[in-house]
Amino acid sequence: MGVVHTSKLRVEKHEGPHRTAHLQGFGEPIPFGIHGGIRHFYGQKYGREFTGPEYPATLDYIIAGVAG
């Protein structure tokens, strides 16, 4: 069996942990970032406060994909 699918995407880096993924074939970009306990953990780990909007973390997308 050969290659079934190859994801074609571009990831745009913004300030801090915020990223936006642009997947070929989808009109809407997908935001990534940190929120809640993850934001708190990394804030303490690096001794800084993360400001700006909260977005789903990559971990959230992985969990949703496995649970679906």
Coordinates of N, CA, C and O in Angstrom, one line a residue:
M1 N 0.9 -1.2 0.0 CA 0.0 0.0 0.0 C 0.9 1.2 0.0 O 1.8 1.3 0.8
G2 N 0.6 2.2 -0.8 CA 1.3 3.4 -0.9 C 0.8 4.5 0.0 O 0.1 4.2 0.9
V3 N 1.3 5.7 -0.2 CA 0.9 6.8 0.6 C -0.6 7.1 0.5 O -1.1 7.1 -0.6
V4 N -1.3 7.2 1.6 CA -2.8 7.4 1.5 C -3.1 8.8 1.5 O -4.0 9.3 0.9
H5 N -2.4 9.6 2.3 CA -2.6 11.0 2.4 C -1.4 11.8 2.8 O -0.6 11.3 3.7
T6 N -1.2 13.0 2.3 CA -0.1 13.9 2.7 C -0.8 15.2 3.0 O -1.5 15.8 2.2
S7 N -0.6 15.6 4.3 CA -1.1 16.9 4.7 C -0.3 18.0 4.2 O 1.0 18.0 4.2
K8 N -0.9 19.0 3.6 CA -0.2 20.2 3.1 C -0.8 21.3 3.9 O -2.0 21.7 3.8
L9 N 0.1 22.0 4.6 CA -0.3 23.1 5.5 C 0.9 24.1 5.7 O 2.0 23.8 5.4
R10 N 0.5 25.2 6.2 CA 1.4 26.2 6.5 C 1.1 26.7 8.0 O -0.1 26.9 8.3
V11 N 2.1 26.8 8.8 CA 1.9 27.3 10.2 C 2.5 28.7 10.3 O 3.6 28.9 10.0
E12 N 1.6 29.5 10.8 CA 2.0 30.9 11.0 C 2.2 31.2 12.5 O 1.3 30.9 13.3
K13 N 3.4 31.7 12.8 CA 3.7 32.0 14.2 C 3.3 33.4 14.6 O 3.6 34.3 13.8
H14 N 2.7 33.5 15.7 CA 2.3 34.9 16.2 C 3.0 35.1 17.5 O 3.9 34.3 17.9
E15 N 2.7 36.1 18.2 CA 3.3 36.4 19.5 C 3.1 35.3 20.5 O 2.0 34.7 20.6
G16 N 4.1 35.0 21.3 CA 4.0 34.0 22.4 C 3.7 32.6 21.8 O 4.2 32.3 20.7
P17 N 2.8 31.9 22.4 CA 2.6 30.5 22.0 C 1.5 30.4 20.9 O 1.1 29.3 20.5
H18 N 0.9 31.5 20.4 CA -0.1 31.5 19.5 C 0.4 31.1 18.1 O 1.3 31.7 17.6
R19 N -0.3 30.1 17.4 CA 0.0 29.7 16.1 C -1.3 29.6 15.3 O -2.3 29.3 15.9
T20 N -1.2 29.7 14.0 CA -2.4 29.5 13.2 C -1.9 28.5 12.1 O -1.0 28.7 11.4
A21 N -2.7 27.4 11.9 CA -2.4 26.4 10.9 C -3.4 26.7 9.7 O -4.6 26.9 9.9
H22 N -2.9 26.7 8.5 CA -3.7 26.8 7.3 C -3.5 25.5 6.5 O -2.5 25.2 6.0
L23 N -4.6 24.8 6.5 CA -4.6 23.5 5.8 C -5.2 23.6 4.4 O -6.2 24.2 4.2
Q24 N -4.5 23.0 3.5 CA -4.9 23.0 2.1 C -6.3 22.3 2.0 O -6.5 21.3 2.6
G25 N -7.2 23.0 1.3 CA -8.6 22.4 1.2 C -9.6 22.9 2.2 O -10.7 22.5 2.1
F26 N -9.1 23.6 3.2 CA -10.0 24.2 4.2 C -9.9 25.7 4.2 O -8.8 26.3 4.2
G27 N -11.1 26.3 4.2 CA -11.1 27.8 4.1 C -10.8 28.5 5.4 O -10.2 29.6 5.4
E28 N -11.1 27.9 6.6 CA -10.9 28.5 7.9 C -9.5 28.1 8.5 O -9.3 26.9 8.5
P29 N -8.7 29.0 9.0 CA -7.5 28.7 9.7 C -7.8 28.0 11.0 O -8.9 28.2 11.6
I30 N -6.9 27.3 11.6 CA -7.1 26.6 12.8 C -6.1 27.2 13.9 O -4.9 27.2 13.7
P31 N -6.7 27.8 14.9 CA -5.8 28.5 15.9 C -5.3 27.5 16.9 O -5.9 26.5 17.3
F32 N -4.0 27.6 17.3 CA -3.4 26.8 18.4 C -2.8 27.8 19.4 O -2.4 28.9 19.1
G33 N -2.7 27.4 20.6 CA -2.1 28.2 21.7 C -2.1 27.5 23.0 O -1.9 26.3 23.0
I34 N -2.3 28.2 24.1 CA -2.4 27.6 25.4 C -3.6 28.2 26.1 O -4.1 29.3 25.8
H35 N -4.1 27.6 27.2 CA -5.2 28.1 28.0 C -5.2 27.4 29.3 O -4.5 26.4 29.6
G36 N -5.9 27.9 30.2 CA -6.2 27.3 31.5 C -4.9 26.9 32.3 O -4.0 27.6 32.4
G37 N -5.0 25.6 32.7 CA -3.9 25.0 33.4 C -2.6 24.9 32.7 O -1.5 25.0 33.2
I38 N -2.7 24.7 31.3 CA -1.5 24.7 30.5 C -0.8 26.1 30.6 O 0.4 26.2 30.7
R39 N -1.6 27.1 30.4 CA -1.0 28.5 30.5 C -0.4 28.7 31.9 O 0.7 29.3 31.9
H40 N -1.0 28.3 32.9 CA -0.5 28.5 34.3 C 0.8 27.7 34.4 O 1.8 28.2 35.0
F41 N 0.8 26.5 34.0 CA 2.1 25.6 34.1 C 3.2 26.3 33.4 O 4.3 26.4 34.0
Y42 N 3.1 26.7 32.1 CA 4.2 27.3 31.4 C 4.6 28.7 32.0 O 5.7 29.1 31.9
G43 N 3.6 29.4 32.5 CA 3.9 30.7 33.1 C 4.8 30.5 34.3 O 5.7 31.3 34.5
Q44 N 4.5 29.5 35.1 CA 5.4 29.2 36.3 C 6.7 28.6 35.9 O 7.8 29.0 36.4
K45 N 6.7 27.8 34.9 CA 8.0 27.1 34.4 C 8.9 28.2 33.9 O 10.1 28.1 34.2
Y46 N 8.4 29.1 33.1 CA 9.3 30.1 32.5 C 9.3 31.5 33.3 O 10.0 32.4 32.8
G47 N 8.6 31.6 34.4 CA 8.6 32.8 35.2 C 8.1 34.0 34.4 O 8.6 35.1 34.6
R48 N 7.0 33.8 33.6 CA 6.5 34.9 32.9 C 5.0 34.8 32.8 O 4.4 33.6 32.9
E49 N 4.3 35.8 32.5 CA 2.9 35.8 32.3 C 2.6 35.8 30.8 O 3.1 36.6 30.1
F50 N 1.7 34.9 30.4 CA 1.3 34.8 29.0 C 0.0 35.6 28.9 O -1.0 35.4 29.5
T51 N 0.0 36.6 28.0 CA -1.1 37.5 27.8 C -1.8 37.2 26.5 O -1.3 36.4 25.7
G52 N -2.9 37.8 26.2 CA -3.6 37.6 24.9 C -4.6 36.5 25.1 O -4.8 35.9 26.1
P53 N -5.3 36.3 23.9 CA -6.4 35.3 24.0 C -6.0 33.9 24.2 O -4.8 33.6 23.9
E54 N -6.8 33.1 24.8 CA -6.6 31.7 24.9 C -7.1 30.9 23.7 O -8.2 31.2 23.2
Y55 N -6.3 30.0 23.3 CA -6.7 29.1 22.2 C -6.5 27.6 22.6 O -5.7 27.3 23.5
P56 N -7.2 26.7 21.9 CA -6.9 25.3 22.2 C -5.5 24.9 22.0 O -4.8 25.5 21.1
A57 N -5.0 24.1 22.8 CA -3.6 23.6 22.7 C -3.5 22.4 21.7 O -4.5 21.8 21.4
T58 N -2.3 22.2 21.2 CA -2.2 21.0 20.3 C -2.6 19.7 21.0 O -3.2 18.9 20.4
L59 N -2.4 19.7 22.4 CA -2.9 18.5 23.1 C -4.4 18.4 23.0 O -4.9 17.2 22.9
D60 N -5.1 19.5 23.0 CA -6.6 19.4 22.9 C -7.0 18.7 21.6 O -7.9 17.9 21.5
Y61 N -6.3 19.1 20.5 CA -6.7 18.5 19.2 C -6.3 17.0 19.2 O -7.0 16.2 18.6
I62 N -5.2 16.7 19.8 CA -4.8 15.2 19.8 C -5.9 14.4 20.6 O -6.3 13.4 20.1
I63 N -6.3 14.9 21.8 CA -7.3 14.2 22.6 C -8.6 14.1 21.8 O -9.2 13.0 21.8
A64 N -9.0 15.2 21.2 CA -10.2 15.2 20.4 C -10.2 14.2 19.2 O -11.1 13.5 19.0
G65 N -9.0 14.1 18.6 CA -8.9 13.1 17.5 C -8.9 11.7 17.9 O -9.5 10.9 17.3
V66 N -8.3 11.4 19.0 CA -8.3 10.0 19.6 C -9.7 9.7 20.1 O -10.2 8.5 19.9
A67 N -10.4 10.6 20.7 CA -11.7 10.4 21.3 C -12.8 10.2 20.3 O -13.8 9.6 20.5
G68 N -12.6 10.8 19.1 CA -13.6 10.8 18.1 C -13.7 9.5 17.4 O -14.6 9.1 16.9

